[in-house]
Short mmCIF file of C-alpha atoms in Angstrom, two decimals:
data_model
loop_
_atom_site.label_atom_id
_atom_site.label_comp_id
_atom_site.label_asym_id
_atom_site.label_seq_id
_atom_site.Cartn_x
_atom_site.Cartn_y
_atom_site.Cartn_z
CA UNK A 1 -160.94 35.77 -13.90
CA UNK A 2 -162.86 32.53 -13.97
CA UNK A 3 -159.94 30.41 -15.07
CA UNK A 4 -158.03 31.32 -11.94
CA UNK A 5 -160.81 31.72 -9.42
CA UNK A 6 -163.51 29.19 -10.26
CA UNK A 7 -162.13 26.67 -7.84
CA UNK A 8 -165.45 25.83 -6.19
CA UNK A 9 -167.13 22.42 -6.13
CA UNK A 10 -169.02 22.74 -9.42
CA UNK A 11 -166.40 24.64 -11.43
CA UNK A 12 -167.19 26.04 -14.85
CA UNK A 13 -170.26 23.78 -15.31
CA UNK A 14 -172.00 25.63 -12.49
CA UNK A 15 -170.90 28.93 -14.02
CA UNK A 16 -172.48 28.01 -17.32
CA UNK A 17 -175.67 27.01 -15.48
CA UNK A 18 -175.58 30.35 -13.66
CA UNK A 19 -175.35 32.27 -16.94
CA UNK A 20 -177.99 30.13 -18.69
CA UNK A 21 -180.38 30.59 -15.77
CA UNK A 22 -179.86 34.35 -15.85
CA UNK A 23 -180.43 34.44 -19.62
CA UNK A 24 -183.64 32.46 -19.23
CA UNK A 25 -184.98 34.59 -16.37
CA UNK A 26 -187.46 36.45 -18.67
CA UNK A 27 -189.11 33.07 -19.36
CA UNK A 28 -189.70 32.57 -15.63
CA UNK A 29 -190.97 36.17 -15.36
CA UNK A 30 -193.44 35.46 -18.20
CA UNK A 31 -194.81 32.36 -16.44
CA UNK A 32 -195.19 34.20 -13.10
CA UNK A 33 -196.74 37.13 -14.96
CA UNK A 34 -199.31 34.86 -16.65
CA UNK A 35 -200.23 33.47 -13.22
CA UNK A 36 -200.52 36.91 -11.57
CA UNK A 37 -202.50 38.33 -14.54
CA UNK A 38 -205.07 35.53 -14.17
CA UNK A 39 -205.35 36.13 -10.43
CA UNK A 40 -205.71 39.87 -11.10
CA UNK A 41 -208.54 39.30 -13.57
CA UNK A 42 -210.57 37.79 -10.69
CA UNK A 43 -209.96 40.75 -8.39
CA UNK A 44 -212.45 43.62 -8.07
CA UNK A 45 -211.32 46.26 -8.76
CA UNK A 46 -208.55 44.90 -10.97
CA UNK A 47 -205.05 46.29 -10.58
CA UNK A 48 -203.46 48.04 -13.54
CA UNK A 49 -201.91 45.56 -16.02
CA UNK A 50 -198.60 47.44 -15.85
CA UNK A 51 -198.56 47.17 -12.05
CA UNK A 52 -199.12 43.40 -12.30
CA UNK A 53 -196.21 43.17 -14.75
CA UNK A 54 -193.91 45.01 -12.33
CA UNK A 55 -195.08 42.73 -9.50
CA UNK A 56 -194.15 39.71 -11.65
CA UNK A 57 -190.64 41.09 -12.20
CA UNK A 58 -190.07 41.64 -8.47
CA UNK A 59 -191.77 38.44 -7.28
CA UNK A 60 -189.52 36.44 -9.65
CA UNK A 61 -186.41 38.21 -8.33
CA UNK A 62 -186.39 36.24 -5.04
CA UNK A 63 -186.44 32.62 -6.33
CA UNK A 64 -184.07 33.67 -9.12
CA UNK A 65 -181.56 35.13 -6.67
CA UNK A 66 -181.68 31.98 -4.51
CA UNK A 67 -181.00 29.78 -7.55
CA UNK A 68 -178.29 32.10 -8.86
CA UNK A 69 -176.60 32.24 -5.46
CA UNK A 70 -176.71 28.45 -5.24
CA UNK A 71 -174.98 27.97 -8.62
CA UNK A 72 -172.68 30.93 -7.99
CA UNK A 73 -171.52 29.56 -4.63
CA UNK A 74 -170.87 26.12 -6.18
CA UNK A 75 -168.57 27.62 -8.76
CA UNK A 76 -166.74 30.44 -7.07
CA UNK A 77 -164.51 31.34 -4.20
CA UNK A 78 -166.28 33.11 -1.33
CA UNK A 79 -164.42 36.33 -2.12
CA UNK A 80 -166.39 36.62 -5.36
CA UNK A 81 -169.84 36.19 -3.82
CA UNK A 82 -170.50 39.92 -3.60
CA UNK A 83 -169.53 40.55 -7.23
CA UNK A 84 -171.67 37.57 -8.28
CA UNK A 85 -174.70 38.99 -6.46
CA UNK A 86 -174.08 42.46 -7.94
CA UNK A 87 -173.63 41.09 -11.47
CA UNK A 88 -176.76 38.91 -11.19
CA UNK A 89 -178.91 41.75 -9.82
CA UNK A 90 -177.79 44.20 -12.55
CA UNK A 91 -178.36 41.72 -15.38
CA UNK A 92 -181.66 40.44 -13.94
CA UNK A 93 -183.05 43.95 -13.42
CA UNK A 94 -181.98 44.99 -16.95
CA UNK A 95 -183.73 41.94 -18.39
CA UNK A 96 -186.76 42.56 -16.15
CA UNK A 97 -186.92 46.17 -17.29
CA UNK A 98 -186.72 44.99 -20.92
CA UNK A 99 -189.56 42.55 -20.25
CA UNK A 100 -191.65 45.31 -18.69
CA UNK A 101 -191.13 47.50 -21.77
CA UNK A 102 -191.96 44.62 -24.11
CA UNK A 103 -195.20 44.09 -22.21
CA UNK A 104 -195.82 47.83 -22.15
CA UNK A 105 -195.48 47.88 -25.95
CA UNK A 106 -198.23 45.26 -26.23
CA UNK A 107 -200.33 47.30 -23.78
CA UNK A 108 -199.82 50.91 -24.85
CA UNK A 109 -197.91 51.16 -28.16
CA UNK A 110 -199.95 53.06 -30.72
CA UNK A 111 -198.23 51.29 -33.63
CA UNK A 112 -199.15 47.84 -32.31
CA UNK A 113 -202.69 49.04 -31.65
CA UNK A 114 -202.97 50.45 -35.19
CA UNK A 115 -201.68 47.19 -36.69
CA UNK A 116 -204.26 45.29 -34.64
CA UNK A 117 -207.09 47.61 -35.66
CA UNK A 118 -206.19 47.48 -39.36
CA UNK A 119 -205.84 43.69 -39.24
CA UNK A 120 -209.21 43.38 -37.45
CA UNK A 121 -210.85 45.71 -39.96
CA UNK A 122 -212.17 48.39 -37.62
CA UNK A 123 -209.52 51.03 -38.09
CA UNK A 124 -210.62 54.58 -38.88
CA UNK A 125 -208.40 57.61 -39.26
CA UNK A 126 -211.42 59.93 -39.21
CA UNK A 127 -211.07 63.00 -37.04
CA UNK A 128 -214.45 62.43 -35.38
CA UNK A 129 -215.77 58.87 -35.43
CA UNK A 130 -219.44 58.06 -34.97
CA UNK A 131 -219.10 57.49 -31.22
CA UNK A 132 -218.62 61.24 -30.74
CA UNK A 133 -215.20 61.31 -29.11
CA UNK A 134 -212.21 62.09 -31.35
CA UNK A 135 -209.24 59.68 -31.55
CA UNK A 136 -207.23 62.21 -29.52
CA UNK A 137 -209.86 62.28 -26.77
CA UNK A 138 -210.12 58.48 -26.67
CA UNK A 139 -206.34 58.11 -26.59
CA UNK A 140 -205.93 60.73 -23.86
CA UNK A 141 -208.77 59.31 -21.75
CA UNK A 142 -207.22 55.81 -21.94
CA UNK A 143 -203.84 57.16 -20.81
CA UNK A 144 -205.29 59.31 -18.02
CA UNK A 145 -207.22 56.33 -16.71
CA UNK A 146 -204.05 54.22 -16.81
CA UNK A 147 -202.00 56.88 -14.98
CA UNK A 148 -204.74 57.21 -12.35
CA UNK A 149 -204.74 53.41 -11.95
CA UNK A 150 -201.00 53.51 -11.35
CA UNK A 151 -201.48 56.23 -8.73
CA UNK A 152 -199.38 58.74 -10.67
CA UNK A 153 -202.08 61.38 -11.18
CA UNK A 154 -205.37 62.20 -9.48
CA UNK A 155 -208.43 64.34 -10.11
CA UNK A 156 -209.18 67.36 -7.98
CA UNK A 157 -212.30 67.58 -5.78
CA UNK A 158 -214.36 69.02 -8.65
CA UNK A 159 -213.22 66.18 -10.91
CA UNK A 160 -212.27 68.55 -13.71
CA UNK A 161 -208.56 69.06 -13.21
CA UNK A 162 -205.76 66.55 -12.98
CA UNK A 163 -202.84 66.78 -10.54
CA UNK A 164 -199.59 64.90 -10.18
CA UNK A 165 -199.85 62.41 -7.31
CA UNK A 166 -196.99 59.90 -7.56
CA UNK A 167 -193.43 60.83 -8.40
CA UNK A 168 -192.19 57.68 -10.17
CA UNK A 169 -193.42 58.35 -13.71
CA UNK A 170 -192.78 62.08 -13.28
CA UNK A 171 -189.16 61.32 -12.44
CA UNK A 172 -188.96 58.95 -15.41
CA UNK A 173 -190.50 61.60 -17.67
CA UNK A 174 -187.97 64.20 -16.51
CA UNK A 175 -185.06 61.83 -17.11
CA UNK A 176 -186.39 60.85 -20.57
CA UNK A 177 -186.87 64.53 -21.45
CA UNK A 178 -183.33 65.45 -20.35
CA UNK A 179 -181.86 62.49 -22.19
CA UNK A 180 -183.89 63.45 -25.27
CA UNK A 181 -182.55 66.99 -25.14
CA UNK A 182 -179.03 65.56 -25.08
CA UNK A 183 -179.90 63.66 -28.27
CA UNK A 184 -181.63 66.66 -29.84
CA UNK A 185 -185.21 65.43 -29.32
CA UNK A 186 -187.69 67.34 -27.15
CA UNK A 187 -190.65 65.18 -26.19
CA UNK A 188 -192.73 68.27 -25.35
CA UNK A 189 -192.35 69.93 -28.76
CA UNK A 190 -192.25 68.72 -32.35
CA UNK A 191 -188.54 68.97 -33.06
CA UNK B 1 -168.66 36.18 -10.97
CA UNK B 2 -165.65 38.49 -11.23
CA UNK B 3 -166.12 42.25 -11.24
CA UNK B 4 -164.41 42.32 -14.64
CA UNK B 5 -167.53 40.86 -16.31
CA UNK B 6 -169.72 43.60 -14.88
CA UNK B 7 -167.20 46.38 -15.55
CA UNK B 8 -166.46 45.37 -19.14
CA UNK B 9 -170.19 44.97 -19.81
CA UNK B 10 -170.83 48.47 -18.41
CA UNK B 11 -167.83 49.88 -20.33
CA UNK B 12 -169.19 48.52 -23.62
CA UNK B 13 -172.65 49.88 -22.86
CA UNK B 14 -171.32 53.36 -22.04
CA UNK B 15 -169.26 53.24 -25.23
CA UNK B 16 -172.40 52.46 -27.26
CA UNK B 17 -174.25 55.31 -25.53
CA UNK B 18 -171.44 57.75 -26.37
CA UNK B 19 -171.52 56.67 -30.02
CA UNK B 20 -175.29 57.10 -29.93
CA UNK B 21 -175.10 60.68 -28.54
CA UNK B 22 -172.36 61.60 -31.02
CA UNK B 23 -174.31 60.33 -34.04
CA UNK B 24 -177.61 61.86 -32.93
CA UNK B 25 -176.02 65.28 -32.42
CA UNK B 26 -174.80 65.41 -36.01
CA UNK B 27 -177.00 63.01 -37.94
CA UNK B 28 -180.35 61.68 -36.90
CA UNK B 29 -181.61 59.51 -39.76
CA UNK B 30 -185.27 58.86 -40.54
CA UNK B 31 -184.78 55.17 -39.74
CA UNK B 32 -183.19 55.92 -36.40
CA UNK B 33 -183.98 52.58 -34.77
CA UNK B 34 -182.00 50.75 -37.48
CA UNK B 35 -178.93 52.93 -36.86
CA UNK B 36 -179.36 52.49 -33.11
CA UNK B 37 -179.25 48.70 -33.54
CA UNK B 38 -176.16 49.06 -35.74
CA UNK B 39 -174.33 51.26 -33.21
CA UNK B 40 -175.11 48.91 -30.36
CA UNK B 41 -173.93 46.00 -32.51
CA UNK B 42 -170.54 47.54 -33.32
CA UNK B 43 -169.68 48.73 -29.79
CA UNK B 44 -168.78 45.20 -28.56
CA UNK B 45 -166.16 45.00 -31.33
CA UNK B 46 -164.12 47.61 -29.41
CA UNK B 47 -164.47 45.57 -26.22
CA UNK B 48 -163.34 42.43 -28.03
CA UNK B 49 -160.23 44.33 -29.20
CA UNK B 50 -159.58 45.48 -25.59
CA UNK B 51 -160.02 41.89 -24.42
CA UNK B 52 -157.61 40.62 -27.06
CA UNK B 53 -155.09 43.26 -26.03
CA UNK B 54 -155.46 42.24 -22.39
CA UNK B 55 -155.03 38.57 -23.23
CA UNK B 56 -151.83 39.35 -25.21
CA UNK B 57 -150.43 41.70 -22.55
CA UNK B 58 -151.24 39.57 -19.53
CA UNK B 59 -150.92 35.84 -19.13
CA UNK B 60 -154.11 35.74 -17.06
CA UNK B 61 -156.52 35.91 -19.99
CA UNK B 62 -160.32 35.95 -19.92
CA UNK B 63 -162.04 32.61 -19.85
CA UNK B 64 -164.83 31.72 -22.25
CA UNK B 65 -167.41 32.07 -19.45
CA UNK B 66 -166.04 35.56 -18.71
CA UNK B 67 -166.58 36.67 -22.30
CA UNK B 68 -170.11 35.25 -22.30
CA UNK B 69 -170.78 37.01 -18.96
CA UNK B 70 -169.54 40.33 -20.40
CA UNK B 71 -171.73 39.94 -23.49
CA UNK B 72 -174.76 38.92 -21.42
CA UNK B 73 -174.36 42.01 -19.23
CA UNK B 74 -173.92 44.23 -22.31
CA UNK B 75 -176.90 42.69 -24.16
CA UNK B 76 -179.18 43.02 -21.11
CA UNK B 77 -178.29 46.72 -20.64
CA UNK B 78 -178.54 47.44 -24.37
CA UNK B 79 -181.91 45.71 -24.67
CA UNK B 80 -183.20 47.80 -21.74
CA UNK B 81 -182.04 50.99 -23.44
CA UNK B 82 -183.24 50.06 -26.94
CA UNK B 83 -186.69 49.23 -25.52
CA UNK B 84 -186.81 52.67 -23.85
CA UNK B 85 -185.73 54.61 -26.94
CA UNK B 86 -189.07 54.39 -28.86
CA UNK B 87 -190.79 56.16 -25.94
CA UNK B 88 -188.42 59.03 -26.58
CA UNK B 89 -188.48 59.09 -30.38
CA UNK B 90 -192.28 58.73 -30.54
CA UNK B 91 -192.68 61.40 -27.82
CA UNK B 92 -194.51 59.03 -25.47
CA UNK B 93 -197.92 60.61 -24.72
CA UNK B 94 -198.10 59.29 -21.15
CA UNK B 95 -194.81 60.97 -20.24
CA UNK B 96 -195.94 64.19 -21.93
CA UNK B 97 -199.25 64.07 -20.04
CA UNK B 98 -197.44 63.84 -16.69
CA UNK B 99 -195.04 66.67 -17.61
CA UNK B 100 -197.92 68.89 -18.82
CA UNK B 101 -199.95 68.25 -15.65
CA UNK B 102 -196.90 69.08 -13.57
CA UNK B 103 -196.57 72.36 -15.51
CA UNK B 104 -200.17 73.10 -14.49
CA UNK B 105 -198.88 73.45 -10.93
CA UNK B 106 -201.33 73.98 -8.07
CA UNK B 107 -204.22 74.69 -10.46
CA UNK B 108 -203.85 71.30 -12.10
CA UNK B 109 -204.74 70.80 -15.74
CA UNK B 110 -208.21 70.26 -17.21
CA UNK B 111 -208.92 67.68 -19.92
CA UNK B 112 -209.60 70.36 -22.52
CA UNK B 113 -206.29 72.13 -21.81
CA UNK B 114 -204.51 68.81 -21.97
CA UNK B 115 -206.25 68.01 -25.25
CA UNK B 116 -204.97 71.25 -26.77
CA UNK B 117 -201.42 69.91 -26.32
CA UNK B 118 -202.09 66.97 -28.66
CA UNK B 119 -203.43 66.49 -32.17
CA UNK B 120 -204.41 63.56 -34.39
CA UNK B 121 -200.95 63.65 -36.01
CA UNK B 122 -199.40 63.13 -32.58
CA UNK B 123 -201.45 60.13 -31.69
CA UNK B 124 -202.55 58.50 -34.94
CA UNK B 125 -201.34 59.78 -38.32
CA UNK B 126 -197.63 60.06 -37.50
CA UNK B 127 -197.64 56.47 -36.28
CA UNK B 128 -199.64 55.36 -39.33
CA UNK B 129 -197.12 57.07 -41.64
CA UNK B 130 -194.29 55.27 -39.84
CA UNK B 131 -196.07 51.95 -40.36
CA UNK B 132 -196.53 52.78 -44.06
CA UNK B 133 -192.91 53.90 -44.59
CA UNK B 134 -191.51 50.85 -42.82
CA UNK B 135 -193.64 48.55 -44.98
CA UNK B 136 -195.69 47.12 -42.11
CA UNK B 137 -198.90 48.51 -43.59
CA UNK B 138 -199.83 49.19 -47.23
CA UNK B 139 -202.64 51.12 -48.92
CA UNK B 140 -204.02 54.62 -48.62
CA UNK B 141 -206.78 56.53 -46.88
CA UNK B 142 -209.12 56.22 -49.90
CA UNK B 143 -208.28 52.65 -50.86
CA UNK B 144 -208.10 51.42 -47.26
CA UNK B 145 -205.17 49.98 -45.34
CA UNK B 146 -203.86 46.43 -45.13
CA UNK B 147 -201.33 44.86 -42.80
CA UNK B 148 -198.49 43.42 -44.90
CA UNK B 149 -196.89 40.04 -44.17
CA UNK B 150 -194.09 41.89 -42.35
CA UNK B 151 -196.68 43.67 -40.23
CA UNK B 152 -198.32 40.33 -39.47
CA UNK B 153 -194.93 38.89 -38.46
CA UNK B 154 -194.62 41.72 -35.94
CA UNK B 155 -198.22 41.65 -34.73
CA UNK B 156 -198.66 37.89 -34.25
CA UNK B 157 -196.05 37.41 -31.48
CA UNK B 158 -197.61 40.29 -29.54
CA UNK B 159 -201.08 38.79 -29.86
CA UNK B 160 -199.80 35.34 -28.83
CA UNK B 161 -197.97 36.90 -25.89
CA UNK B 162 -201.14 38.69 -24.71
CA UNK B 163 -203.16 35.50 -25.15
CA UNK B 164 -200.63 33.54 -23.09
CA UNK B 165 -200.99 36.15 -20.33
CA UNK B 166 -204.78 35.82 -20.57
CA UNK B 167 -205.21 39.46 -21.63
CA UNK B 168 -207.21 41.14 -24.38
CA UNK B 169 -205.36 43.26 -27.00
CA UNK B 170 -203.90 46.41 -25.48
CA UNK B 171 -205.80 49.68 -25.69
CA UNK B 172 -202.89 51.49 -27.35
#
């Protein structure tokens, strides 16, 4: 426990700093993300926005770990260094994952998009808008393009069929589906 | 950082997940996200009771920084899960697309076959109905829709966030 083991140079003050720094890590991720997103906008072709977000989470991990180790080592006995690193990595990655999902919501969430469209005054629920493509086709095309950009699917030589290329999102989809079944929700059917 | 902070944080998170599975097996309410928040809010109460028991039973009680570390770990894991849950409850189209393409096997899956797996309700009207029922949008198809002040409160931070990142509104 801290009361008995925080006998390092900085004591509990450094521990508080350690925890505050960890709590504020999403702020640092946001700043790094803003920087990387601006660099990405000048690249041709641009990387996927979601990929840039993930890069921001992992680029921030290194300076964060150095700072956290510094404060951790000030406060704790050497025997607790491994548990400090483990704790910091778990909490940082959980916060980073939360940040990625928050960004993903702003990027892909249909509810946020609908709110934006209604607020901007160009929302239509028509089955077939004037442009010719239905909302389903537009929505699917956007998602297919995004998945291609992330390297998770690819088109065949004829360009008509899609194939699974990467395994990351497929693995995630399988886990989400299994977890959903445990909760009584099947993402592939309407029940 | 003692292992106890990580272990108690994980214990509380697993406890919340178990409560979540139990409730969803027997009762999945229409406003499921609200109940999810509630379940994840009450789970730490059990941990606090365990901590109190430990502090009474053993002289070596948890320090204030320990308790904060446990709660930080729990909140970080819970936030990660709660942010993932909408992808499940709203049957995330991107995940369904990947699973459907995988089902296509060596022949792959054409756009038209993929399209047959989705309808407007999937991608637009269900989400619109959710916005209407949660009071984020008001109006009707004939009278037109309006974003309520609650909807604006939700939308504005997202728009500011995107602007800070130097990005246009997301494509949905």
